[in-house]
């Protein structure tokens, strides 16, 4: 019913890569692809088709891509704090921290940090609202 197109993919592709999960995480047909470090806090909900990447997959420079120089692949840790909801087909890119209790709208592309208790939407994602104080956990 949620439009899940494939099984969940959890990949830690380098020997030192870390993919860490808190308790009670729910994932529906998403891809989490770590070359370095992806951390998912407790009670995070990850919707259908979400993608979380801590790296660029390939070097940015054309010459480095031709040489397949893996040392030139950009990357930075991704941290998703507890109680976040990532809507269907959202994308979270390298170097992002999503603050506790935030909601990422369906289809949003998150390229910079999200403050706690925020609602973000769009490409690139930007803050469009706040979780009301009465709906926040202490």
mmCIF file of C-alpha atoms in Angstrom:
data_model
loop_
_atom_site.group_PDB
_atom_site.id
_atom_site.type_symbol
_atom_site.label_atom_id
_atom_site.label_comp_id
_atom_site.label_asym_id
_atom_site.label_seq_id
_atom_site.Cartn_x
_atom_site.Cartn_y
_atom_site.Cartn_z
ATOM 1 C CA UNK A 1 0.000 0.000 0.000
ATOM 2 C CA UNK A 2 2.938 2.353 0.656
ATOM 3 C CA UNK A 3 4.395 1.838 -2.826
ATOM 4 C CA UNK A 4 7.362 -0.249 -1.753
ATOM 5 C CA UNK A 5 9.219 -1.040 -4.974
ATOM 6 C CA UNK A 6 12.066 -3.147 -3.516
ATOM 7 C CA UNK A 7 13.410 -4.710 -0.353
ATOM 8 C CA UNK A 8 15.311 -2.562 2.107
ATOM 9 C CA UNK A 9 19.021 -2.319 1.266
ATOM 10 C CA UNK A 10 21.500 -1.798 4.113
ATOM 11 C CA UNK A 11 25.064 -1.459 2.833
ATOM 12 C CA UNK A 12 28.287 -0.711 4.697
ATOM 13 C CA UNK A 13 30.676 -1.008 1.770
ATOM 14 C CA UNK A 14 34.105 -0.183 3.195
ATOM 15 C CA UNK A 15 35.831 -2.174 5.964
ATOM 16 C CA UNK A 16 35.572 0.721 8.460
ATOM 17 C CA UNK A 17 32.058 1.809 7.428
ATOM 18 C CA UNK A 18 29.441 1.961 10.170
ATOM 19 C CA UNK A 19 25.691 1.656 9.869
ATOM 20 C CA UNK A 20 24.227 2.104 13.364
ATOM 21 C CA UNK A 21 20.591 1.795 14.469
ATOM 22 C CA UNK A 22 18.785 2.681 17.682
ATOM 23 C CA UNK A 23 15.862 0.705 19.072
ATOM 24 C CA UNK A 24 12.481 0.650 17.373
ATOM 25 C CA UNK A 25 13.557 1.872 13.911
ATOM 26 C CA UNK A 26 11.062 1.179 11.101
ATOM 27 C CA UNK A 27 12.210 0.930 7.485
ATOM 28 C CA UNK A 28 10.051 0.343 4.385
ATOM 29 C CA UNK A 29 11.910 -0.468 1.172
ATOM 30 C CA UNK A 30 14.644 2.136 1.686
ATOM 31 C CA UNK A 31 18.354 2.248 0.783
ATOM 32 C CA UNK A 32 20.988 3.195 3.382
ATOM 33 C CA UNK A 33 24.435 3.184 1.755
ATOM 34 C CA UNK A 34 27.441 3.913 3.983
ATOM 35 C CA UNK A 35 31.057 4.307 2.952
ATOM 36 C CA UNK A 36 31.857 6.010 6.263
ATOM 37 C CA UNK A 37 29.109 6.418 8.873
ATOM 38 C CA UNK A 38 25.317 6.512 8.972
ATOM 39 C CA UNK A 39 23.628 6.647 12.360
ATOM 40 C CA UNK A 40 19.874 6.238 12.822
ATOM 41 C CA UNK A 41 18.445 7.141 16.237
ATOM 42 C CA UNK A 42 15.783 5.287 18.176
ATOM 43 C CA UNK A 43 12.202 5.268 16.910
ATOM 44 C CA UNK A 44 13.028 6.763 13.509
ATOM 45 C CA UNK A 45 10.504 5.962 10.762
ATOM 46 C CA UNK A 46 11.983 5.596 7.275
ATOM 47 C CA UNK A 47 9.344 5.626 4.547
ATOM 48 C CA UNK A 48 9.052 3.732 1.285
ATOM 49 C CA UNK A 49 11.795 4.469 -1.218
ATOM 50 C CA UNK A 50 13.898 6.707 1.072
ATOM 51 C CA UNK A 51 17.615 6.959 0.237
ATOM 52 C CA UNK A 52 20.315 7.871 2.773
ATOM 53 C CA UNK A 53 23.855 8.286 1.397
ATOM 54 C CA UNK A 54 26.993 9.386 3.258
ATOM 55 C CA UNK A 55 29.043 9.706 0.071
ATOM 56 C CA UNK A 56 29.074 10.841 -3.559
ATOM 57 C CA UNK A 57 29.518 7.304 -5.032
ATOM 58 C CA UNK A 58 32.022 8.654 -7.594
ATOM 59 C CA UNK A 59 34.644 11.417 -7.691
ATOM 60 C CA UNK A 60 33.311 14.786 -8.820
ATOM 61 C CA UNK A 61 36.199 15.521 -11.202
ATOM 62 C CA UNK A 62 35.990 13.920 -14.649
ATOM 63 C CA UNK A 63 39.678 12.903 -14.667
ATOM 64 C CA UNK A 64 39.290 11.231 -11.260
ATOM 65 C CA UNK A 65 36.156 9.418 -12.471
ATOM 66 C CA UNK A 66 38.005 8.099 -15.529
ATOM 67 C CA UNK A 67 40.773 6.793 -13.279
ATOM 68 C CA UNK A 68 38.124 5.468 -10.845
ATOM 69 C CA UNK A 69 40.120 7.092 -8.036
ATOM 70 C CA UNK A 70 38.105 6.018 -4.989
ATOM 71 C CA UNK A 71 40.247 8.210 -2.737
ATOM 72 C CA UNK A 72 38.573 11.228 -4.382
ATOM 73 C CA UNK A 73 35.010 10.206 -3.458
ATOM 74 C CA UNK A 74 33.529 12.838 -1.168
ATOM 75 C CA UNK A 75 31.738 11.798 1.962
ATOM 76 C CA UNK A 76 30.727 12.829 5.473
ATOM 77 C CA UNK A 77 28.735 11.168 8.263
ATOM 78 C CA UNK A 78 24.949 11.264 8.317
ATOM 79 C CA UNK A 79 23.198 11.386 11.697
ATOM 80 C CA UNK A 80 19.453 11.101 12.060
ATOM 81 C CA UNK A 81 18.477 11.785 15.657
ATOM 82 C CA UNK A 82 15.682 9.929 17.513
ATOM 83 C CA UNK A 83 11.998 10.228 16.624
ATOM 84 C CA UNK A 84 12.524 11.557 13.086
ATOM 85 C CA UNK A 85 10.107 10.643 10.298
ATOM 86 C CA UNK A 86 11.524 10.466 6.759
ATOM 87 C CA UNK A 87 8.616 10.580 4.295
ATOM 88 C CA UNK A 88 8.377 8.388 1.209
ATOM 89 C CA UNK A 89 11.100 8.888 -1.395
ATOM 90 C CA UNK A 90 12.971 11.504 0.619
ATOM 91 C CA UNK A 91 16.733 11.631 0.107
ATOM 92 C CA UNK A 92 19.307 12.475 2.787
ATOM 93 C CA UNK A 93 22.785 13.285 1.483
ATOM 94 C CA UNK A 94 26.276 13.270 2.999
ATOM 95 C CA UNK A 95 27.180 15.402 5.970
ATOM 96 C CA UNK A 96 23.622 16.000 7.185
ATOM 97 C CA UNK A 97 22.326 15.884 10.766
ATOM 98 C CA UNK A 98 18.556 15.756 11.159
ATOM 99 C CA UNK A 99 17.506 16.966 14.597
ATOM 100 C CA UNK A 100 15.315 15.051 16.988
ATOM 101 C CA UNK A 101 11.606 14.795 16.263
ATOM 102 C CA UNK A 102 11.807 16.374 12.815
ATOM 103 C CA UNK A 103 9.704 15.406 9.811
ATOM 104 C CA UNK A 104 11.143 15.269 6.286
ATOM 105 C CA UNK A 105 8.360 15.552 3.703
ATOM 106 C CA UNK A 106 7.908 12.999 0.950
ATOM 107 C CA UNK A 107 10.283 13.616 -1.956
ATOM 108 C CA UNK A 108 12.436 16.158 -0.106
ATOM 109 C CA UNK A 109 16.197 16.231 -0.736
ATOM 110 C CA UNK A 110 18.059 17.092 2.464
ATOM 111 C CA UNK A 111 21.474 18.658 1.814
ATOM 112 C CA UNK A 112 22.011 20.609 5.046
ATOM 113 C CA UNK A 113 21.330 20.147 8.746
ATOM 114 C CA UNK A 114 17.760 20.202 10.010
ATOM 115 C CA UNK A 115 17.071 21.749 13.447
ATOM 116 C CA UNK A 116 15.227 19.611 16.016
ATOM 117 C CA UNK A 117 11.409 19.575 15.843
ATOM 118 C CA UNK A 118 11.353 21.029 12.314
ATOM 119 C CA UNK A 119 9.309 20.121 9.263
ATOM 120 C CA UNK A 120 11.283 20.328 6.010
ATOM 121 C CA UNK A 121 10.141 19.966 2.408
ATOM 122 C CA UNK A 122 11.340 20.651 -1.111
ATOM 123 C CA UNK A 123 14.406 20.320 -3.315
ATOM 124 C CA UNK A 124 16.619 21.293 -1.669
ATOM 125 C CA UNK A 125 14.756 20.809 1.609
ATOM 126 C CA UNK A 126 14.050 23.888 3.682
ATOM 127 C CA UNK A 127 12.199 24.451 6.935
ATOM 128 C CA UNK A 128 8.479 24.955 6.279
ATOM 129 C CA UNK A 129 7.179 24.496 9.818
ATOM 130 C CA UNK A 130 7.763 23.402 13.393
ATOM 131 C CA UNK A 131 6.388 20.549 15.443
ATOM 132 C CA UNK A 132 4.084 22.200 18.031
ATOM 133 C CA UNK A 133 5.460 22.156 21.600
ATOM 134 C CA UNK A 134 2.561 20.007 22.822
ATOM 135 C CA UNK A 135 3.555 17.278 20.285
ATOM 136 C CA UNK A 136 7.225 17.158 21.310
ATOM 137 C CA UNK A 137 8.798 14.609 23.589
ATOM 138 C CA UNK A 138 10.776 15.926 26.549
#
